Short mmCIF file of C-alpha atoms in Angstrom, two decimals:
data_model
loop_
_atom_site.label_atom_id
_atom_site.label_comp_id
_atom_site.label_asym_id
_atom_site.label_seq_id
_atom_site.Cartn_x
_atom_site.Cartn_y
_atom_site.Cartn_z
CA UNK A 1 -25.17 62.65 25.73
CA UNK A 2 -24.23 61.68 22.09
CA UNK A 3 -22.34 58.50 21.42
CA UNK A 4 -20.01 58.40 18.37
CA UNK A 5 -17.80 55.47 16.62
CA UNK A 6 -13.99 55.61 17.37
CA UNK A 7 -12.77 54.94 13.95
CA UNK A 8 -13.05 51.09 13.32
CA UNK A 9 -12.84 49.83 16.64
CA UNK A 10 -16.39 49.21 17.44
CA UNK A 11 -16.19 51.12 20.44
CA UNK A 12 -19.20 53.85 20.63
CA UNK A 13 -17.67 56.51 22.88
CA UNK A 14 -19.66 59.35 24.83
CA UNK A 15 -19.14 62.85 23.16
CA UNK A 16 -17.49 63.85 26.44
CA UNK A 17 -14.90 61.74 27.87
CA UNK A 18 -13.40 61.91 31.50
CA UNK A 19 -9.64 62.48 31.71
CA UNK A 20 -8.27 61.19 34.80
CA UNK A 21 -5.11 63.32 35.27
CA UNK A 22 -6.60 65.05 37.73
CA UNK A 23 -6.93 62.12 39.72
CA UNK A 24 -3.21 62.46 40.17
CA UNK A 25 -3.26 65.84 41.45
CA UNK A 26 -1.32 66.94 38.26
CA UNK A 27 -2.95 70.72 38.51
CA UNK A 28 -3.76 70.94 42.21
CA UNK A 29 -4.11 68.88 45.24
CA UNK A 30 -7.12 66.50 45.62
CA UNK A 31 -9.14 64.79 48.18
CA UNK A 32 -8.99 61.13 47.16
CA UNK A 33 -12.63 60.26 48.18
CA UNK A 34 -13.79 63.20 46.02
CA UNK A 35 -11.76 62.35 43.43
CA UNK A 36 -13.27 58.83 43.33
CA UNK A 37 -16.79 60.53 43.49
CA UNK A 38 -15.87 62.56 40.22
CA UNK A 39 -15.44 59.31 38.73
CA UNK A 40 -18.77 57.98 39.92
CA UNK A 41 -20.61 61.08 38.64
CA UNK A 42 -19.14 61.01 34.97
CA UNK A 43 -20.39 57.38 34.90
CA UNK A 44 -23.46 58.33 36.27
CA UNK A 45 -23.90 61.35 33.89
CA UNK A 46 -23.85 59.15 30.68
CA UNK A 47 -19.71 59.48 30.34
CA UNK A 48 -18.32 55.89 29.17
CA UNK A 49 -14.64 56.60 28.41
CA UNK A 50 -11.96 57.20 30.78
CA UNK A 51 -8.57 57.88 30.16
CA UNK A 52 -5.52 57.95 32.20
CA UNK A 53 -1.88 57.05 32.27
CA UNK A 54 0.87 56.01 34.75
CA UNK A 55 2.47 59.28 34.21
CA UNK A 56 -0.23 61.03 35.66
CA UNK A 57 0.67 61.94 39.22
CA UNK A 58 3.51 59.54 38.72
CA UNK A 59 1.28 56.41 39.11
CA UNK A 60 -1.35 58.28 41.72
CA UNK A 61 -4.15 58.84 38.96
CA UNK A 62 -4.15 55.27 38.22
CA UNK A 63 -4.08 53.97 41.93
CA UNK A 64 -6.95 56.35 42.74
CA UNK A 65 -8.71 55.41 39.51
CA UNK A 66 -8.27 51.65 40.30
CA UNK A 67 -9.99 52.32 43.66
CA UNK A 68 -12.97 53.55 41.82
CA UNK A 69 -13.16 51.29 39.16
CA UNK A 70 -13.07 48.34 41.85
CA UNK A 71 -16.85 49.74 42.63
CA UNK A 72 -17.90 49.86 38.81
CA UNK A 73 -19.33 47.24 36.79
CA UNK A 74 -16.52 46.49 33.82
CA UNK A 75 -19.57 47.04 31.13
CA UNK A 76 -20.13 50.59 32.14
CA UNK A 77 -16.72 52.20 30.71
CA UNK A 78 -14.54 51.86 28.00
CA UNK A 79 -10.47 52.59 29.36
CA UNK A 80 -7.85 53.77 28.04
CA UNK A 81 -3.95 54.22 29.23
CA UNK A 82 -0.45 54.89 27.94
CA UNK A 83 3.13 53.68 27.94
CA UNK A 84 6.12 55.47 27.20
CA UNK A 85 6.00 58.46 29.97
CA UNK A 86 6.45 57.98 33.66
CA UNK A 87 7.75 59.19 36.45
CA UNK A 88 9.33 58.69 39.93
CA UNK A 89 9.95 60.82 43.04
CA UNK A 90 9.13 63.78 41.11
CA UNK A 91 11.47 62.99 38.23
CA UNK A 92 10.17 62.56 34.49
CA UNK A 93 11.24 59.61 32.84
CA UNK A 94 10.24 58.12 29.33
CA UNK A 95 11.23 54.68 28.04
CA UNK A 96 9.42 53.62 24.74
CA UNK A 97 11.45 50.13 24.52
CA UNK A 98 9.25 46.95 23.77
CA UNK A 99 10.23 45.50 26.95
CA UNK A 100 8.71 48.63 29.24
CA UNK A 101 5.99 48.95 27.19
CA UNK A 102 4.42 45.50 27.51
CA UNK A 103 5.61 45.47 31.49
CA UNK A 104 3.75 48.97 31.81
CA UNK A 105 0.70 47.64 30.11
CA UNK A 106 0.81 44.75 33.04
CA UNK A 107 1.54 47.08 35.63
CA UNK A 108 -1.24 49.37 35.04
CA UNK A 109 -3.94 46.53 34.78
CA UNK A 110 -2.83 45.84 38.07
CA UNK A 111 -3.13 49.35 39.74
CA UNK A 112 -6.42 49.64 37.60
CA UNK A 113 -7.85 46.17 39.21
CA UNK A 114 -8.74 45.28 35.38
CA UNK A 115 -7.56 42.10 33.42
CA UNK A 116 -7.97 44.05 29.77
CA UNK A 117 -7.40 47.32 28.58
CA UNK A 118 -9.91 48.66 25.97
CA UNK A 119 -7.27 51.05 24.22
CA UNK A 120 -3.53 51.33 24.92
CA UNK A 121 -1.67 54.44 23.47
CA UNK A 122 1.73 55.31 22.85
CA UNK A 123 2.16 58.74 25.20
CA UNK A 124 3.26 61.78 23.76
CA UNK A 125 4.97 60.30 20.67
CA UNK A 126 7.27 63.73 20.30
CA UNK A 127 9.42 62.69 23.20
CA UNK A 128 10.46 59.59 21.52
CA UNK A 129 12.28 58.70 18.29
CA UNK A 130 9.60 58.18 16.17
CA UNK A 131 11.43 55.36 14.38
CA UNK A 132 11.59 53.33 17.75
CA UNK A 133 7.89 54.07 17.96
CA UNK A 134 7.05 52.42 14.64
CA UNK A 135 9.63 49.93 14.72
CA UNK A 136 9.43 48.67 18.28
CA UNK A 137 6.81 50.31 20.57
CA UNK A 138 3.91 49.82 18.47
CA UNK A 139 4.79 46.23 17.08
CA UNK A 140 5.25 45.25 21.31
CA UNK A 141 1.41 46.73 21.84
CA UNK A 142 0.11 44.95 18.73
CA UNK A 143 1.39 41.55 20.29
CA UNK A 144 -0.35 42.27 23.21
CA UNK A 145 -3.57 43.20 21.30
CA UNK A 146 -2.98 39.75 19.22
CA UNK A 147 -2.76 38.09 22.44
CA UNK A 148 -6.27 39.77 23.98
CA UNK A 149 -4.47 41.79 26.49
CA UNK A 150 -5.55 44.79 24.80
CA UNK A 151 -8.30 45.67 22.70
CA UNK A 152 -6.79 48.45 20.47
CA UNK A 153 -3.62 50.54 19.86
CA UNK A 154 -3.47 54.26 19.65
CA UNK A 155 -0.85 57.12 19.92
CA UNK A 156 -1.13 60.31 21.69
CA UNK A 157 0.91 64.07 20.89
CA UNK A 158 0.21 67.81 21.17
CA UNK A 159 1.74 68.08 17.51
CA UNK A 160 -0.61 66.40 15.14
CA UNK A 161 2.04 66.23 12.33
CA UNK A 162 3.78 63.82 14.57
CA UNK A 163 0.70 61.42 14.77
CA UNK A 164 0.46 61.50 10.86
CA UNK A 165 4.13 60.93 10.53
CA UNK A 166 3.50 57.45 12.67
CA UNK A 167 0.67 56.43 10.98
CA UNK A 168 2.22 56.91 7.34
CA UNK A 169 5.16 55.00 8.51
CA UNK A 170 3.34 51.84 10.46
CA UNK A 171 1.70 49.01 8.67
CA UNK A 172 -2.14 49.65 8.02
CA UNK A 173 -4.08 48.57 10.95
CA UNK A 174 -1.39 48.85 13.69
CA UNK A 175 -2.63 52.48 14.83
CA UNK A 176 -6.62 52.60 15.25
CA UNK A 177 -6.70 55.64 16.92
CA UNK A 178 -5.22 59.15 17.75
CA UNK A 179 -5.38 61.27 20.55
CA UNK A 180 -4.35 65.16 20.39
CA UNK A 181 -4.92 67.72 22.46
CA UNK A 182 -5.39 71.80 22.56
CA UNK A 183 -5.89 71.67 18.80
CA UNK A 184 -9.73 71.46 18.69
CA UNK A 185 -11.08 74.16 20.69
CA UNK A 186 -11.79 77.81 20.55
CA UNK A 187 -8.36 79.34 20.09
CA UNK A 188 -7.12 76.74 17.74
CA UNK A 189 -8.66 74.16 15.39
CA UNK A 190 -5.75 72.83 13.73
CA UNK A 191 -6.70 69.07 14.17
CA UNK A 192 -9.20 69.76 11.50
CA UNK A 193 -6.78 69.83 8.75
CA UNK A 194 -5.80 66.19 9.44
CA UNK A 195 -9.27 64.76 10.04
CA UNK A 196 -9.29 63.54 6.13
CA UNK A 197 -6.34 61.90 6.58
CA UNK A 198 -7.08 59.78 9.63
CA UNK A 199 -10.97 59.26 8.43
CA UNK A 200 -9.46 57.86 5.12
CA UNK A 201 -7.43 55.42 6.81
CA UNK A 202 -10.52 54.43 9.56
CA UNK A 203 -8.58 55.87 12.26
CA UNK A 204 -10.39 57.28 15.23
CA UNK A 205 -9.96 60.58 16.43
CA UNK A 206 -9.75 61.59 20.30
CA UNK A 207 -9.88 65.31 21.28
CA UNK A 208 -8.65 66.54 24.56
CA UNK A 209 -8.26 69.78 26.54
CA UNK A 210 -11.26 71.66 25.49
CA UNK A 211 -10.20 74.48 27.54
CA UNK A 212 -6.72 74.71 26.02
CA UNK A 213 -5.10 73.61 29.67
CA UNK A 214 -6.72 76.28 31.33
CA UNK A 215 -6.58 79.23 28.61
CA UNK A 216 -10.40 79.00 28.15
CA UNK A 217 -11.39 79.22 31.54
CA UNK A 218 -12.96 81.62 34.08
CA UNK A 219 -10.07 81.09 36.17
CA UNK A 220 -7.32 81.87 33.66
CA UNK A 221 -4.09 80.11 32.43
CA UNK A 222 -2.08 78.84 35.33
CA UNK A 223 1.43 80.24 35.67
CA UNK A 224 3.06 77.13 34.31
CA UNK A 225 1.04 77.40 30.93
CA UNK A 226 3.25 77.56 27.98
CA UNK A 227 1.38 79.53 25.83
CA UNK A 228 2.93 82.91 24.87
CA UNK A 229 1.81 86.18 26.35
CA UNK A 230 -0.26 87.15 23.54
CA UNK A 231 -2.51 84.28 23.34
CA UNK A 232 -2.76 84.61 26.92
CA UNK A 233 -4.09 87.54 26.93
CA UNK A 234 -6.40 87.38 23.89
CA UNK A 235 -8.04 84.47 25.46
CA UNK A 236 -8.78 86.38 29.06
CA UNK A 237 -10.11 89.00 27.05
CA UNK A 238 -12.56 86.27 25.77
CA UNK A 239 -13.32 85.11 28.81
CA UNK A 240 -14.14 88.53 30.13
CA UNK A 241 -16.39 88.98 27.30
CA UNK A 242 -18.24 85.95 27.82
CA UNK A 243 -18.69 86.55 31.83
CA UNK A 244 -20.25 90.00 30.73
CA UNK A 245 -22.47 88.19 28.69
CA UNK A 246 -23.38 85.58 31.54
CA UNK A 247 -22.16 82.72 29.64
CA UNK A 248 -18.95 81.39 31.00
CA UNK A 249 -16.15 80.80 28.66
CA UNK A 250 -15.64 77.21 30.36
CA UNK A 251 -19.29 76.36 29.05
CA UNK A 252 -18.68 77.78 25.35
CA UNK A 253 -15.35 75.82 25.41
CA UNK A 254 -16.50 72.32 26.40
CA UNK A 255 -19.52 72.76 24.21
CA UNK A 256 -17.66 73.80 21.02
CA UNK A 257 -15.35 71.16 21.52
CA UNK A 258 -18.28 68.46 21.66
CA UNK A 259 -20.68 69.41 19.35
CA UNK A 260 -19.47 70.88 15.99
CA UNK A 261 -17.47 67.79 14.41
CA UNK A 262 -18.79 64.31 14.27
CA UNK A 263 -15.76 63.24 12.92
CA UNK A 264 -14.35 63.65 16.37
CA UNK A 265 -15.31 60.62 18.52
CA UNK A 266 -14.82 62.22 21.85
CA UNK A 267 -13.27 64.81 23.92
CA UNK A 268 -11.59 64.54 27.20
CA UNK A 269 -11.83 66.92 30.05
CA UNK A 270 -10.51 66.35 33.53
CA UNK A 271 -11.83 67.14 37.09
CA UNK A 272 -11.72 65.69 40.41
CA UNK A 273 -14.82 67.39 41.42
CA UNK A 274 -17.84 65.74 41.39
CA UNK A 275 -19.70 68.94 41.09
CA UNK A 276 -17.72 70.52 38.22
CA UNK A 277 -18.13 66.82 36.46
CA UNK A 278 -21.92 67.27 36.65
CA UNK A 279 -21.69 70.98 35.32
CA UNK A 280 -19.45 69.90 32.47
CA UNK A 281 -22.17 67.20 31.40
CA UNK A 282 -25.03 69.56 31.85
CA UNK A 283 -23.10 71.78 29.34
CA UNK A 284 -22.81 69.37 26.66
CA UNK A 285 -26.66 68.46 26.80
CA UNK A 286 -27.13 72.31 26.11
CA UNK A 287 -27.39 73.70 22.76
CA UNK A 288 -24.37 76.22 21.94
CA UNK A 289 -24.73 79.71 21.30
CA UNK A 290 -22.99 79.97 17.70
CA UNK A 291 -23.04 83.97 17.48
CA UNK A 292 -21.02 83.78 21.02
CA UNK A 293 -18.40 81.19 19.05
CA UNK A 294 -17.87 83.72 16.36
CA UNK A 295 -17.40 86.61 18.69
CA UNK A 296 -15.16 84.86 20.86
CA UNK A 297 -13.09 83.79 18.03
CA UNK A 298 -12.83 87.35 16.84
CA UNK A 299 -11.66 88.58 20.12
CA UNK A 300 -8.82 85.92 19.70
CA UNK A 301 -8.14 87.22 16.26
CA UNK A 302 -4.54 87.06 15.09
CA UNK A 303 -3.86 84.63 17.99
CA UNK A 304 -5.90 81.86 16.72
CA UNK A 305 -3.97 78.58 15.89
CA UNK A 306 -0.93 80.13 17.66
CA UNK A 307 1.17 77.23 18.85
CA UNK A 308 3.75 76.04 21.66
CA UNK A 309 5.91 73.04 22.56
CA UNK A 310 5.01 70.33 25.16
CA UNK A 311 6.71 69.98 28.28
#
């Protein structure tokens, strides 16, 4: 496992990070005990960065993760969680106010059974008034950073232009990292266009969803996937081609996202299966097939960088 600096935070993160959304049963039902073992498998395999949110499973992911963390030494991992997106009784909720952001931090720490959050993120800023994020949400988190409650402050979003806007309109040093998903993977490398901007400002970059939310998987995109049909079909053709080659597209996807750009500190994937966690760790520790990368991109063709909206 390779470890990379996250901007100027001083945190050296494993190139593959553990996204805990699956622990909330976001994609399919899980057995809690198996989810806890998946966390252990990640740490034992060299992963030292765990990302979660109160939104995932509407508190369930943080609750299950907290049970796992109670059995792990605190110095074995860096932990990231978020504010802004929530849910209750199956209904999604958003609240980016300063008061709710600070309350949420303490609530998360209680569920996670920790007394310090290494990185606190404003979750999916595209759902917020970006001016409120800059003028209210981020200052509230910086206040907690100044108090030592949290170590570092970041923002997340599907749309990289929103991340750039928030950074441009915030005081220097406010935003220490950005998390973007589905834009540094085999079918979409849009994030590359923004790396110089973030690096010039000392802002660390976290990538997420190397499988593009299931587009780049042997199983194929789930029914709820928001991608347009043309992109789904192109990725399905690429997956079938990889299968014929005896090289699962899942393997190529996670290798691509973790091995080809040193400016991205870590790439998050999510699984509640210990076996799947171990498999992906093995993948990133093996060399990638660059020829197959180019063949897959050629198959995706004019669907490269085709985008969709968050939901």
